[in-house]
Short mmCIF file of C-alpha atoms in Angstrom, two decimals:
data_model
loop_
_atom_site.label_atom_id
_atom_site.label_comp_id
_atom_site.label_asym_id
_atom_site.label_seq_id
_atom_site.Cartn_x
_atom_site.Cartn_y
_atom_site.Cartn_z
CA LYS A 255 -1.27 -22.16 -5.79
CA ALA A 256 -2.54 -18.74 -4.70
CA GLY A 257 -0.60 -15.88 -6.17
CA VAL A 258 0.97 -12.86 -4.54
CA THR A 259 -1.81 -10.84 -2.70
CA GLN A 260 -1.73 -7.31 -1.65
CA THR A 261 -4.19 -5.21 0.72
CA PRO A 262 -5.78 -2.79 0.40
CA ARG A 263 -6.01 -2.41 -3.43
CA TYR A 264 -6.82 1.17 -3.14
CA LEU A 265 -6.01 3.81 -0.73
CA ILE A 266 -6.57 7.65 -0.46
CA LYS A 267 -4.71 9.53 2.16
CA THR A 268 -3.78 13.18 2.79
CA ARG A 269 -0.44 14.88 2.96
CA GLY A 270 1.18 14.28 6.29
CA GLN A 271 -0.67 11.05 7.20
CA GLN A 272 1.09 7.49 7.16
CA VAL A 273 0.03 4.42 5.45
CA THR A 274 0.80 0.74 5.87
CA LEU A 275 0.47 -1.64 2.74
CA SER A 276 0.63 -5.43 3.23
CA CYS A 277 1.84 -8.19 0.90
CA SER A 278 1.32 -12.10 1.26
CA PRO A 279 3.76 -14.04 -1.09
CA ILE A 280 3.09 -17.16 -2.91
CA SER A 281 3.36 -19.96 -0.49
CA GLY A 282 6.99 -21.09 -0.12
CA HIS A 283 8.35 -17.96 -1.41
CA ARG A 284 10.76 -16.24 1.19
CA SER A 285 11.86 -13.28 -0.83
CA VAL A 286 9.63 -10.33 -1.21
CA SER A 287 10.56 -7.20 -3.10
CA TRP A 288 8.72 -3.81 -3.13
CA TYR A 289 8.54 -1.31 -6.06
CA GLN A 290 7.04 2.01 -6.69
CA GLN A 291 5.56 2.61 -10.16
CA THR A 292 4.85 6.14 -11.30
CA PRO A 293 4.34 7.55 -14.84
CA GLY A 294 7.47 9.79 -14.65
CA GLN A 295 9.72 7.39 -12.94
CA GLY A 296 8.56 3.97 -14.11
CA LEU A 297 9.21 0.96 -11.93
CA GLN A 298 11.76 1.83 -8.86
CA PHE A 299 12.92 -0.63 -6.44
CA LEU A 300 12.21 0.11 -2.80
CA PHE A 301 13.73 -2.75 -0.81
CA GLU A 302 13.73 -6.50 -0.50
CA TYR A 303 13.32 -8.87 2.41
CA PHE A 304 14.47 -12.34 2.94
CA SER A 305 14.37 -14.35 6.08
CA GLU A 306 12.97 -11.44 7.95
CA THR A 307 15.91 -9.23 7.11
CA GLN A 308 16.38 -6.30 4.66
CA ARG A 309 18.89 -7.35 2.21
CA ASN A 310 18.70 -4.40 -0.33
CA LYS A 311 17.33 -1.04 -0.32
CA GLY A 312 16.67 1.26 -3.09
CA ASN A 313 17.20 5.27 -3.21
CA PHE A 314 14.20 6.22 -1.27
CA PRO A 315 14.02 8.57 1.76
CA GLY A 316 13.90 7.05 5.39
CA ARG A 317 10.07 7.75 5.41
CA PHE A 318 9.57 4.52 3.55
CA SER A 319 10.13 1.51 5.53
CA GLY A 320 9.17 -2.05 5.62
CA ARG A 321 9.41 -5.41 7.47
CA GLN A 322 8.91 -9.17 7.09
CA PHE A 323 7.35 -11.50 9.18
CA SER A 324 8.24 -15.20 10.19
CA ASN A 325 5.49 -16.39 7.57
CA SER A 326 7.28 -14.22 4.97
CA ARG A 327 4.41 -11.78 4.83
CA SER A 328 5.64 -8.34 4.38
CA GLU A 329 4.34 -4.70 5.00
CA MET A 330 5.69 -1.41 3.79
CA ASN A 331 5.04 1.78 5.73
CA VAL A 332 5.28 5.24 4.15
CA SER A 333 5.38 8.08 6.97
CA THR A 334 4.59 11.98 6.55
CA LEU A 335 3.10 11.32 3.06
CA GLU A 336 3.69 13.74 0.29
CA LEU A 337 1.92 14.43 -2.90
CA GLY A 338 4.70 12.66 -4.95
CA ASP A 339 4.06 9.43 -3.00
CA SER A 340 1.01 8.81 -4.88
CA ALA A 341 1.74 5.72 -6.88
CA LEU A 342 1.12 2.09 -7.73
CA TYR A 343 2.94 -0.01 -5.07
CA LEU A 344 3.85 -3.32 -6.25
CA CYS A 345 5.03 -6.44 -4.33
CA ALA A 346 6.67 -9.32 -5.73
CA SER A 347 7.82 -12.62 -4.46
CA SER A 348 10.26 -15.32 -5.35
CA LEU A 349 11.69 -18.50 -3.90
CA VAL A 350 15.02 -16.76 -3.29
CA PRO A 351 16.27 -13.16 -4.13
CA SER A 352 17.10 -12.21 -7.56
CA GLY A 353 20.72 -11.47 -8.18
CA SER A 354 21.64 -14.42 -5.72
CA GLY A 355 23.04 -16.43 -8.77
CA GLN A 356 19.94 -18.64 -9.12
CA GLY A 357 17.66 -18.03 -11.96
CA ASN A 358 14.15 -17.54 -10.47
CA GLU A 359 10.93 -15.63 -11.35
CA GLN A 360 9.73 -12.96 -9.60
CA PHE A 361 5.99 -12.83 -9.26
CA PHE A 362 4.14 -9.73 -8.71
CA GLY A 363 0.67 -8.93 -7.01
CA PRO A 364 -1.99 -6.65 -8.22
CA GLY A 365 -0.51 -3.67 -6.46
CA THR A 366 -1.96 -0.97 -4.09
CA ARG A 367 -2.83 2.09 -5.75
CA LEU A 368 -2.16 5.09 -3.25
CA THR A 369 -3.46 8.55 -3.87
CA VAL A 370 -2.08 11.41 -1.67
CA LEU A 371 -4.25 14.44 -1.51
CA SER B 140 19.82 4.97 -14.81
CA GLN B 141 17.72 2.29 -16.13
CA GLN B 142 19.51 -1.10 -17.00
CA GLY B 143 16.94 -2.18 -19.64
CA GLU B 144 15.45 -0.02 -22.21
CA GLU B 145 12.69 -1.06 -24.60
CA ASP B 146 12.30 -0.27 -28.19
CA PRO B 147 9.93 1.08 -29.70
CA GLN B 148 8.08 2.92 -26.76
CA ALA B 149 4.88 2.48 -28.43
CA LEU B 150 3.70 -0.20 -31.14
CA SER B 151 0.20 -0.39 -32.92
CA ILE B 152 -0.76 -3.30 -35.00
CA GLN B 153 -3.77 -5.15 -36.10
CA GLU B 154 -5.05 -8.40 -35.17
CA GLY B 155 -3.29 -11.31 -36.54
CA GLU B 156 0.00 -9.46 -37.07
CA ASN B 157 3.15 -10.26 -35.26
CA ALA B 158 4.67 -7.71 -32.77
CA THR B 159 8.22 -7.48 -31.80
CA MET B 160 9.87 -5.48 -29.15
CA ASN B 161 13.28 -5.08 -28.14
CA CYS B 162 15.31 -4.72 -24.91
CA SER B 163 18.76 -3.58 -24.40
CA TYR B 164 20.87 -3.45 -21.18
CA LYS B 165 24.01 -2.43 -19.76
CA THR B 166 25.68 -5.07 -17.65
CA SER B 167 26.01 -8.81 -17.42
CA ILE B 168 23.08 -10.49 -16.21
CA ASN B 169 21.88 -13.81 -14.63
CA ASN B 170 18.59 -13.75 -16.53
CA LEU B 171 16.18 -11.58 -18.22
CA GLN B 172 12.48 -11.59 -17.53
CA TRP B 173 9.51 -10.11 -19.50
CA TYR B 174 6.39 -9.13 -18.03
CA ARG B 175 3.01 -7.84 -19.27
CA GLN B 176 1.00 -5.22 -17.61
CA ASN B 177 -2.73 -4.11 -18.35
CA SER B 178 -3.77 -0.64 -17.65
CA GLY B 179 -2.09 0.20 -14.31
CA ARG B 180 -2.68 -3.23 -12.84
CA GLY B 181 -0.05 -5.75 -11.56
CA LEU B 182 2.74 -7.24 -13.68
CA VAL B 183 2.16 -10.68 -15.24
CA HIS B 184 5.12 -12.81 -15.58
CA LEU B 185 5.73 -13.89 -19.17
CA ILE B 186 9.05 -15.67 -19.64
CA LEU B 187 12.55 -15.85 -18.05
CA ILE B 188 15.44 -16.62 -20.11
CA ARG B 189 18.85 -17.28 -18.65
CA SER B 190 21.94 -15.95 -19.69
CA ASN B 191 23.04 -19.25 -20.98
CA GLU B 192 19.98 -19.56 -23.08
CA ARG B 193 19.53 -18.07 -26.59
CA GLU B 194 15.96 -18.59 -27.46
CA LYS B 195 12.70 -19.65 -25.46
CA HIS B 196 9.18 -20.14 -26.38
CA SER B 197 6.09 -20.05 -24.61
CA GLY B 198 2.83 -20.40 -26.51
CA ARG B 199 2.57 -17.39 -28.83
CA LEU B 200 5.69 -15.83 -27.22
CA ARG B 201 9.32 -16.10 -28.45
CA VAL B 202 12.07 -14.58 -26.66
CA THR B 203 15.75 -14.47 -27.70
CA LEU B 204 18.68 -13.24 -25.82
CA ASP B 205 22.14 -12.08 -27.21
CA THR B 206 24.44 -11.54 -24.42
CA SER B 207 27.16 -10.29 -26.74
CA LYS B 208 25.04 -7.47 -27.91
CA LYS B 209 23.43 -7.24 -24.56
CA SER B 210 19.76 -7.37 -26.01
CA SER B 211 16.60 -9.44 -26.00
CA SER B 212 13.60 -9.50 -28.25
CA LEU B 213 10.09 -10.52 -27.55
CA LEU B 214 7.90 -11.64 -30.41
CA ILE B 215 4.13 -12.10 -30.16
CA THR B 216 2.77 -14.08 -32.96
CA ALA B 217 -0.89 -13.87 -34.21
CA SER B 218 -1.63 -10.80 -31.83
CA ARG B 219 -5.03 -10.65 -30.26
CA ALA B 220 -6.84 -7.53 -28.90
CA ALA B 221 -6.08 -9.05 -25.69
CA ASP B 222 -2.62 -8.46 -26.01
CA THR B 223 -3.12 -4.97 -25.67
CA ALA B 224 -0.83 -3.78 -22.71
CA SER B 225 2.67 -2.46 -21.58
CA TYR B 226 5.45 -4.85 -21.94
CA PHE B 227 8.52 -4.74 -19.70
CA CYS B 228 11.83 -6.45 -19.59
CA ALA B 229 13.73 -6.90 -16.53
CA THR B 230 17.20 -7.86 -15.68
CA ASP B 231 18.55 -9.97 -12.77
CA VAL B 232 22.02 -8.98 -11.96
CA THR B 233 24.47 -10.73 -9.92
CA ASP B 234 24.44 -9.39 -6.16
CA SER B 235 21.13 -7.15 -6.74
CA TRP B 236 19.44 -9.00 -4.01
CA GLY B 237 15.82 -9.03 -4.99
CA LYS B 238 16.03 -6.00 -7.37
CA LEU B 239 15.03 -6.38 -10.82
CA GLN B 240 16.03 -3.45 -12.95
CA PHE B 241 13.19 -2.39 -15.31
CA GLY B 242 12.99 -0.53 -18.54
CA ALA B 243 10.35 1.86 -19.44
CA GLY B 244 8.23 -0.49 -21.14
CA THR B 245 6.58 -0.90 -24.76
CA GLN B 246 2.91 0.12 -25.15
CA VAL B 247 1.36 -2.39 -27.64
CA VAL B 248 -2.14 -1.62 -28.97
CA VAL B 249 -3.71 -4.47 -30.95
CA THR B 250 -6.82 -3.30 -33.01
CA PRO B 251 -9.38 -5.59 -34.05
#
């Protein structure tokens, strides 16, 4: 089974631009979670999608948004980029959402390294 | 605030030695998962231990869970240079809906 894939792997943008990152979960997985990782803040939860619906959202500004398609693929978008948005963005998939009472693993993709200049 | 906190923050050992790192958390959990990350790449899932389990093994990895103390430990036996990485614990909390709560990680360096 193929793992979680993320595209692109690297991105360089300038302040004020917007960016869209893509995530394809493991086949059969319906839950997709997004995380931001920075040296200062560590791994922070952005949001989770299950069956095309956002079920949970972290403490990020509205510039961060996402969506999930019927095939469970997910995209996240960051508008009006700021220098502080430079980070590794990680996507994870699982059969069902964590915290739903069913113990199941979250598997991560390789990440997208975003640099904002 | 972070749910999980790893200890130590950094660990330096020689090949062949065992590496032990600990994770403490604050609230009741469904399960606890350990991950490895090599130099800014994606997280590799190592092992999941459920709240009703006390110990699990996978190859050279041994994980324990003590829910009364809200703590877990990861033991890597007979370390190899390839084990050099950051190790994170992540907790799955009821009603967290897709959100694993991560600690800051333990950086492990294994020297030949």
